[in-house]
Short mmCIF file of C-alpha atoms in Angstrom, two decimals:
data_model
loop_
_atom_site.label_atom_id
_atom_site.label_comp_id
_atom_site.label_asym_id
_atom_site.label_seq_id
_atom_site.Cartn_x
_atom_site.Cartn_y
_atom_site.Cartn_z
CA MET A 791 24.12 -16.02 11.63
CA ILE A 792 21.82 -14.80 8.86
CA TYR A 793 19.37 -13.12 11.25
CA ILE A 794 22.18 -10.99 12.76
CA LEU A 795 23.18 -9.94 9.24
CA GLY A 796 19.54 -9.14 8.49
CA SER A 797 19.18 -7.01 11.62
CA PHE A 798 22.27 -4.92 10.80
CA LEU A 799 21.16 -4.50 7.18
CA SER A 800 17.73 -3.37 8.35
CA LEU A 801 19.39 -0.84 10.66
CA PHE A 802 21.57 0.35 7.77
CA LEU A 803 18.53 0.86 5.53
CA LEU A 804 16.80 2.74 8.33
CA PHE A 805 19.82 5.04 8.65
CA ILE A 806 19.87 5.76 4.89
CA LEU A 807 16.12 6.36 4.73
CA TRP A 808 16.30 8.77 7.66
CA HIS A 809 18.61 11.08 5.68
CA LYS A 810 16.41 11.50 2.60
CA GLN A 811 13.48 13.84 2.03
CA LYS A 812 10.72 11.93 3.79
CA THR A 813 7.01 11.53 3.16
CA LYS A 814 4.48 10.07 5.60
CA SER A 815 4.93 6.62 4.06
CA ASP A 816 8.71 6.92 4.61
CA TYR A 817 8.17 7.45 8.34
CA ILE A 818 6.03 4.31 8.48
CA LEU A 819 8.77 2.39 6.65
CA ILE A 820 11.33 3.70 9.15
CA ILE A 821 9.22 2.35 12.03
CA TRP A 822 8.85 -0.97 10.21
CA LEU A 823 12.61 -1.24 9.62
CA LEU A 824 13.18 -0.56 13.32
CA VAL A 825 10.72 -3.35 14.17
CA LEU A 826 12.50 -5.69 11.73
CA THR A 827 15.86 -4.81 13.30
CA ILE A 828 14.69 -5.50 16.84
CA ASP A 829 12.71 -8.61 15.85
CA LEU A 830 15.72 -10.21 14.15
CA PHE A 831 18.12 -9.12 16.88
CA LEU A 832 15.96 -10.43 19.71
CA TYR A 833 15.99 -13.91 18.18
CA TYR A 834 19.64 -14.13 19.24
CA PHE A 835 18.56 -14.00 22.89
CA LYS A 836 16.10 -16.89 22.62
CA GLU A 837 19.06 -19.19 23.24
CA HIS A 838 20.40 -17.18 26.19
CA ASP A 839 17.61 -17.74 28.72
CA ASN A 840 16.94 -14.01 29.21
CA PHE A 841 13.36 -13.90 30.48
CA PHE A 842 12.72 -10.19 29.85
CA LEU A 843 14.05 -10.22 26.26
CA ASN A 844 12.24 -13.48 25.47
CA VAL A 845 8.95 -11.93 26.62
CA LEU A 846 9.71 -8.78 24.61
CA ASN A 847 10.19 -10.90 21.50
CA VAL A 848 6.72 -12.50 21.68
CA PRO A 849 4.52 -9.62 20.35
CA PHE A 850 6.86 -8.47 17.56
CA PRO A 851 5.44 -10.75 14.81
CA PHE A 852 2.10 -8.96 15.22
CA LEU A 853 3.59 -5.57 14.27
CA HIS A 854 4.60 -6.43 10.70
CA GLY A 855 1.06 -6.86 9.36
CA PRO A 856 -0.41 -3.50 10.48
CA LEU A 857 2.77 -1.67 9.39
CA LEU A 858 2.64 -3.32 5.95
CA PHE A 859 -1.00 -2.29 5.55
CA LEU A 860 -0.38 1.30 6.75
CA TYR A 861 2.63 1.66 4.46
CA THR A 862 0.68 0.38 1.44
CA LYS A 863 -2.28 2.62 2.28
CA ASN A 864 -0.15 5.76 2.58
CA MET A 865 2.08 4.91 -0.38
CA LEU A 866 -0.96 4.64 -2.65
CA GLY A 867 -2.94 7.41 -1.00
CA ILE A 868 -6.04 5.25 -0.65
CA SER A 869 -8.49 5.50 2.20
CA SER A 870 -9.74 2.44 4.05
CA ARG A 871 -12.20 1.64 6.77
CA LYS A 872 -11.00 2.01 10.34
CA GLU A 873 -12.40 -1.44 11.05
CA VAL A 874 -9.69 -3.00 8.86
CA LEU A 875 -6.85 -1.53 10.94
CA ILE A 876 -8.65 -2.49 14.15
CA MET A 877 -8.96 -6.05 12.82
CA LEU A 878 -5.22 -6.15 12.07
CA ILE A 879 -4.29 -4.80 15.49
CA ALA A 880 -6.68 -7.13 17.36
CA PRO A 881 -4.27 -10.15 17.37
CA LEU A 882 -1.58 -7.98 19.01
CA ILE A 883 -4.00 -6.84 21.70
CA ILE A 884 -5.11 -10.44 22.36
CA CYS A 885 -1.46 -11.49 22.57
CA LEU A 886 -0.63 -8.77 25.10
CA LEU A 887 -3.66 -9.66 27.21
CA GLY A 888 -2.63 -13.33 27.11
CA LEU A 889 0.93 -12.46 28.17
CA GLY A 890 -0.41 -10.39 31.04
CA TYR A 891 -2.65 -13.22 32.22
CA LEU A 892 0.13 -15.82 32.06
CA PHE A 893 2.48 -13.50 33.92
CA VAL A 894 -0.06 -13.04 36.72
CA VAL A 895 -0.66 -16.80 37.12
CA GLU A 896 3.12 -17.39 36.99
CA GLU A 897 3.03 -19.74 34.01
CA LEU A 898 4.76 -17.48 31.48
CA ASN A 899 8.32 -18.41 32.42
CA GLU A 900 7.60 -22.15 32.11
CA ILE A 901 5.89 -21.76 28.72
CA LEU A 902 8.76 -19.72 27.29
CA GLN A 903 11.40 -22.04 28.74
CA PHE A 904 10.07 -25.40 27.52
CA ASN A 905 9.23 -26.31 23.93
CA GLU A 906 6.03 -28.13 24.80
CA VAL A 907 2.68 -27.80 23.04
CA THR A 908 0.31 -25.74 25.19
CA SER A 909 -3.08 -24.12 24.64
CA TRP A 910 -1.34 -20.73 24.70
CA GLY A 911 1.09 -21.92 22.02
CA VAL A 912 -1.75 -23.01 19.74
CA VAL A 913 -3.61 -19.72 20.23
CA TYR A 914 -0.41 -17.75 19.59
CA PHE A 915 0.31 -19.75 16.42
CA VAL A 916 -3.20 -19.11 15.04
CA LEU A 917 -3.05 -15.39 15.92
CA VAL A 918 0.28 -14.93 14.15
CA LEU A 919 -1.06 -16.59 10.99
CA LEU A 920 -4.27 -14.56 11.16
CA SER A 921 -2.34 -11.31 11.57
CA GLY A 922 0.08 -12.08 8.74
CA PHE A 923 -2.24 -13.45 6.08
CA SER A 924 -5.03 -10.92 6.70
CA SER A 925 -2.56 -8.01 6.35
CA VAL A 926 -1.29 -9.46 3.06
CA ALA A 927 -4.86 -9.89 1.79
CA PHE A 928 -5.94 -6.36 2.72
CA SER A 929 -2.75 -4.84 1.29
CA LEU A 930 -3.25 -6.66 -2.02
CA ARG A 931 -6.82 -5.42 -2.04
CA LEU A 932 -5.54 -1.82 -1.79
CA VAL A 933 -3.16 -2.42 -4.71
CA SER A 934 -6.00 -3.87 -6.79
CA LYS A 935 -8.21 -0.91 -5.92
CA TYR A 936 -5.46 1.52 -6.90
CA GLU A 937 -4.98 -0.20 -10.26
CA SER A 938 -8.71 -0.03 -10.99
CA LEU A 939 -8.75 3.73 -10.36
CA HIS A 940 -5.57 4.72 -12.21
CA LEU A 941 -4.25 4.50 -15.73
CA SER A 942 -0.87 2.80 -15.66
CA ASN A 943 2.36 4.74 -16.24
CA ASN A 944 6.03 4.07 -15.49
CA LYS A 945 6.00 5.83 -12.13
CA GLN A 946 2.91 3.96 -10.96
CA GLN A 947 4.23 0.63 -12.23
CA SER A 948 7.46 1.18 -10.28
CA LYS A 949 5.46 1.96 -7.14
CA LEU A 950 3.28 -1.13 -7.57
CA LYS A 951 6.30 -3.42 -8.15
CA TRP A 952 7.87 -2.12 -4.96
CA LEU A 953 4.71 -2.74 -2.96
CA ARG A 954 4.23 -6.21 -4.43
CA LEU A 955 7.80 -7.06 -3.37
CA LEU A 956 6.93 -6.06 0.19
CA ILE A 957 3.57 -7.82 0.23
CA PHE A 958 4.63 -11.10 -1.38
CA GLY A 959 7.96 -11.08 0.47
CA ILE A 960 6.34 -10.87 3.88
CA GLY A 961 3.60 -13.24 2.65
CA ILE A 962 6.17 -15.93 1.81
CA THR A 963 7.75 -15.42 5.22
CA TRP A 964 4.36 -15.99 6.83
CA CYS A 965 3.92 -19.19 4.83
CA THR A 966 7.08 -20.58 6.45
CA ILE A 967 5.37 -20.25 9.84
CA LEU A 968 3.22 -23.22 8.81
CA LEU A 969 6.37 -25.35 9.02
CA ASN A 970 6.53 -24.45 12.73
CA VAL A 971 10.33 -24.12 12.60
CA THR A 972 11.31 -20.73 13.98
CA GLU A 973 14.81 -20.82 12.50
CA ILE A 974 13.41 -21.08 8.96
CA THR A 975 10.96 -18.22 9.46
CA VAL A 976 13.64 -15.93 10.92
CA ALA A 977 15.98 -16.84 8.06
CA PHE A 978 13.29 -15.91 5.51
CA LEU A 979 12.66 -12.65 7.37
CA ALA A 980 16.38 -11.84 7.05
CA VAL A 981 16.30 -12.72 3.33
CA PHE A 982 13.24 -10.45 2.99
CA VAL A 983 15.27 -7.54 4.44
CA MET A 984 18.10 -8.29 1.98
CA ALA A 985 15.67 -8.26 -0.96
CA LEU A 986 14.23 -5.02 0.40
CA GLY A 987 17.69 -3.45 0.48
CA TYR A 988 18.70 -4.67 -2.98
CA TYR A 989 15.51 -3.52 -4.68
CA GLY A 990 15.24 -0.23 -2.74
CA LEU A 991 18.88 0.75 -3.33
CA VAL A 992 19.89 -0.82 -6.64
CA MET A 993 16.70 -1.27 -8.68
CA THR A 994 14.66 1.73 -7.50
CA PRO A 995 15.52 4.82 -5.40
CA TYR A 996 13.22 4.29 -2.45
CA PHE A 997 15.93 4.65 0.19
CA ILE A 998 17.84 7.54 -1.38
CA ASP A 999 17.07 10.84 -3.07
CA SER A 1000 17.23 10.55 -6.83
CA LYS A 1001 15.99 12.60 -9.74
CA LEU A 1002 12.69 10.72 -9.45
CA GLY A 1003 12.54 11.18 -5.71
CA LYS A 1004 13.48 14.87 -5.87
CA SER A 1005 11.01 15.45 -8.66
CA SER A 1006 8.28 13.80 -6.63
CA TYR A 1007 9.22 15.76 -3.54
CA SER A 1008 9.38 18.98 -5.53
CA SER A 1009 5.96 18.24 -6.98
CA GLU A 1010 4.55 17.68 -3.49
CA LYS A 1011 6.21 20.89 -2.32
CA ASN A 1012 4.73 22.89 -5.21
CA THR A 1013 1.33 21.38 -4.52
CA SER A 1014 1.73 22.36 -0.89
CA ARG A 1015 2.50 25.97 -1.90
CA ARG A 1016 -0.53 26.13 -4.16
CA THR A 1017 -2.80 24.88 -1.39
CA GLU A 1018 -1.06 26.32 1.66
CA SER A 1019 -4.12 28.49 2.38
CA VAL A 1020 -6.27 25.35 2.70
CA LEU A 1021 -6.66 24.20 6.29
CA ILE A 1022 -8.26 20.77 6.55
CA SER A 1023 -8.02 18.04 9.17
CA GLN A 1024 -6.84 14.50 8.41
CA GLU A 1025 -10.31 13.27 9.33
CA ASN A 1026 -11.93 15.52 6.73
CA GLU A 1027 -9.36 14.47 4.13
CA ASN A 1028 -10.19 10.81 4.75
CA GLU A 1029 -13.90 11.54 4.53
CA ILE A 1030 -13.52 13.38 1.20
CA ILE A 1031 -11.34 10.70 -0.38
CA GLN A 1032 -13.66 7.94 0.84
CA LYS A 1033 -16.77 9.64 -0.57
CA LEU A 1034 -14.97 10.38 -3.83
CA GLU A 1035 -13.94 6.74 -4.20
CA GLN A 1036 -17.53 5.67 -3.56
CA LEU A 1037 -18.63 7.82 -6.50
CA ILE A 1038 -15.84 6.33 -8.63
CA GLU A 1039 -16.85 2.77 -7.73
CA LYS A 1040 -20.39 3.57 -8.85
CA LYS A 1041 -18.91 4.87 -12.17
CA GLN A 1042 -20.41 8.32 -11.61
CA PHE A 1043 -17.45 9.73 -13.56
CA LEU A 1044 -19.13 8.56 -16.78
CA ASN A 1045 -21.62 11.38 -16.32
CA PRO A 1046 -20.57 14.32 -18.56
CA ASN A 1047 -21.57 16.66 -15.71
CA PHE A 1048 -19.05 15.05 -13.35
CA THR A 1049 -17.18 18.30 -12.81
CA GLN A 1050 -15.24 19.47 -9.77
CA GLN A 1051 -18.21 21.63 -8.74
CA PHE A 1052 -20.63 18.72 -9.19
CA VAL A 1053 -18.50 16.35 -7.09
CA ALA A 1054 -17.90 18.94 -4.35
CA LYS A 1055 -21.64 19.47 -4.03
CA LYS A 1056 -22.32 15.72 -4.15
CA ILE A 1057 -19.93 14.89 -1.29
CA LYS A 1058 -20.82 18.05 0.65
CA THR A 1059 -17.49 19.85 0.57
CA ASN A 1060 -16.03 22.76 -1.40
CA THR A 1061 -13.90 22.79 -4.54
CA ALA A 1062 -10.80 24.05 -2.69
CA TYR A 1063 -10.83 21.06 -0.31
CA LEU A 1064 -11.60 18.63 -3.14
CA SER A 1065 -8.78 20.01 -5.30
CA TYR A 1066 -6.35 19.84 -2.37
CA VAL A 1067 -7.21 16.21 -1.57
CA VAL A 1068 -6.98 15.06 -5.20
CA ASN A 1069 -3.60 16.81 -5.57
CA LYS A 1070 -2.30 15.25 -2.37
CA TYR A 1071 -3.51 11.67 -2.85
CA TYR A 1072 -3.38 11.29 -6.64
CA GLU A 1073 -0.59 13.80 -7.45
CA GLN A 1074 -2.56 15.42 -10.27
CA SER A 1075 -5.29 17.95 -10.90
CA PHE A 1076 -8.95 16.97 -10.72
CA SER A 1077 -9.43 17.26 -14.51
CA SER A 1078 -6.35 15.10 -15.17
CA TYR A 1079 -7.56 12.53 -12.63
CA LEU A 1080 -11.01 12.51 -14.25
CA ASN A 1081 -9.51 11.98 -17.72
CA ASP A 1082 -7.45 9.05 -16.40
CA LEU A 1083 -10.56 7.42 -14.93
CA ARG A 1084 -12.52 7.74 -18.15
CA ILE A 1085 -9.69 6.51 -20.37
CA LYS A 1086 -9.06 3.58 -18.02
CA TYR A 1087 -12.75 2.68 -18.31
CA ILE A 1088 -12.63 2.88 -22.13
CA ILE A 1089 -9.49 0.71 -22.33
CA ASP A 1090 -11.12 -1.93 -20.12
CA GLU A 1091 -14.25 -1.89 -22.27
CA ILE A 1092 -12.31 -2.12 -25.53
CA GLU A 1093 -10.40 -5.16 -24.26
CA ALA A 1094 -13.38 -6.92 -22.66
CA ASN A 1095 -16.44 -5.94 -24.70
CA PRO A 1096 -16.58 -6.95 -28.43
CA LYS A 1097 -19.55 -4.64 -29.08
CA PHE A 1098 -17.63 -1.67 -27.69
CA ARG A 1099 -14.90 -2.21 -30.31
CA GLU A 1100 -17.48 -1.55 -33.04
CA TYR A 1101 -18.49 1.87 -31.70
CA THR A 1102 -17.49 5.08 -33.46
CA THR A 1103 -14.99 7.39 -31.77
CA GLN A 1104 -17.82 9.81 -31.01
CA ALA A 1105 -19.94 7.08 -29.42
CA ILE A 1106 -17.01 5.87 -27.29
CA ALA A 1107 -16.31 9.42 -26.17
CA GLU A 1108 -19.92 10.02 -25.17
CA SER A 1109 -20.16 6.68 -23.33
CA ALA A 1110 -17.34 7.77 -21.01
CA GLY A 1111 -18.55 11.32 -20.41
CA PHE A 1112 -16.34 13.22 -22.89
CA LYS A 1113 -18.26 16.08 -24.49
CA ASN A 1114 -16.63 15.77 -27.91
CA ALA A 1115 -14.58 13.26 -29.89
CA ASP A 1116 -11.64 15.61 -30.52
CA SER A 1117 -10.79 16.26 -26.86
CA PHE A 1118 -11.25 12.55 -26.15
CA THR A 1119 -8.87 11.52 -28.96
CA ILE A 1120 -6.21 13.98 -27.78
CA SER A 1121 -6.45 12.74 -24.18
CA PHE A 1122 -6.47 9.10 -25.23
CA LYS A 1123 -3.40 9.45 -27.46
CA LYS A 1124 -1.56 11.39 -24.75
CA LYS A 1125 -2.05 8.49 -22.33
CA THR A 1126 -1.63 5.50 -24.64
CA GLY A 1127 0.41 6.80 -27.58
CA LEU A 1128 -2.35 5.62 -29.95
CA THR A 1129 -5.61 7.02 -31.26
CA PRO A 1130 -8.77 5.14 -30.17
CA PHE A 1131 -9.08 3.65 -33.70
CA GLN A 1132 -5.44 2.44 -33.63
CA TYR A 1133 -5.89 0.97 -30.14
CA ILE A 1134 -9.04 -0.88 -31.18
CA THR A 1135 -7.31 -2.21 -34.31
CA GLU A 1136 -4.34 -3.50 -32.28
CA THR A 1137 -6.68 -5.06 -29.73
CA LYS A 1138 -8.60 -6.91 -32.47
CA ILE A 1139 -5.32 -8.26 -33.90
CA LYS A 1140 -4.17 -9.46 -30.47
CA ILE A 1141 -7.48 -11.20 -29.82
CA SER A 1142 -7.57 -12.87 -33.25
CA ASN A 1143 -3.99 -14.15 -32.77
CA SER A 1144 -4.62 -15.52 -29.29
#
């Protein structure tokens, strides 16, 4: 049976992941793989009239959505409102309350035993769809937000491809629920685990330590050493990153005075905390992060705004907060491989040929 194969593969991936250098997102993925293993394995017992295991199987579909969202959030290092996670967990809570009620009124055994349409079945069906599709939507929103705040590079593209595989893979699985054939959904869930294993082992090194993984871990370790004197709670970290992102969304970074000191004062923290949070969540210094934001803005404007393509290099630099054209040109070429003039010329050619 494909779901038995999927459960053992999920367990195998969990075992491999456990033996690599782990980040917080890795621990979330480990929990998710454990949930996938149990969810697929418990389906075997649906045909064996085991009341306890059949009841245990009921809430598992509600765990995938919140875990997907948490993994995406931690993988990208993006803050989100607590209300979103509460919204994603709400269907699970409703399900557990419903199970408790049905158990008390002694109707649970009959509902699980017979394949008849009941009010509970309809509510359960709607809750599963709500949990699945809302988690996919919120996770895609995080990816979109990350792309808008970062200039693309190979490492980030690899990370985004991996996350899109997870999001669209579980999204397709949720679409099969609309067919209301459990066997098909479970089969797709098993195929999802297989795709996860193939991509995470063969295409990219997410389940094993590689040069990329070790380099990333080493970078995190070095960052940790540089900021080991900084003591800050997770709550304060979230608050800083959320306030910083609010400034970014308002395009405050276009202000030439948008320095680390300016931002720290604006969000009511100190430069040590701000530097630590930027290093942890964006894996770069504040000045490097700021340059990326400004260059990303300029690239978007060049591609979308015809008038912007007619500006001088100095005018473009000033519009994005750079204090002089020379430093802007150096930063731009470092990120894109082209000078601003060359990039504008290529963009004009692309547009005229399209």
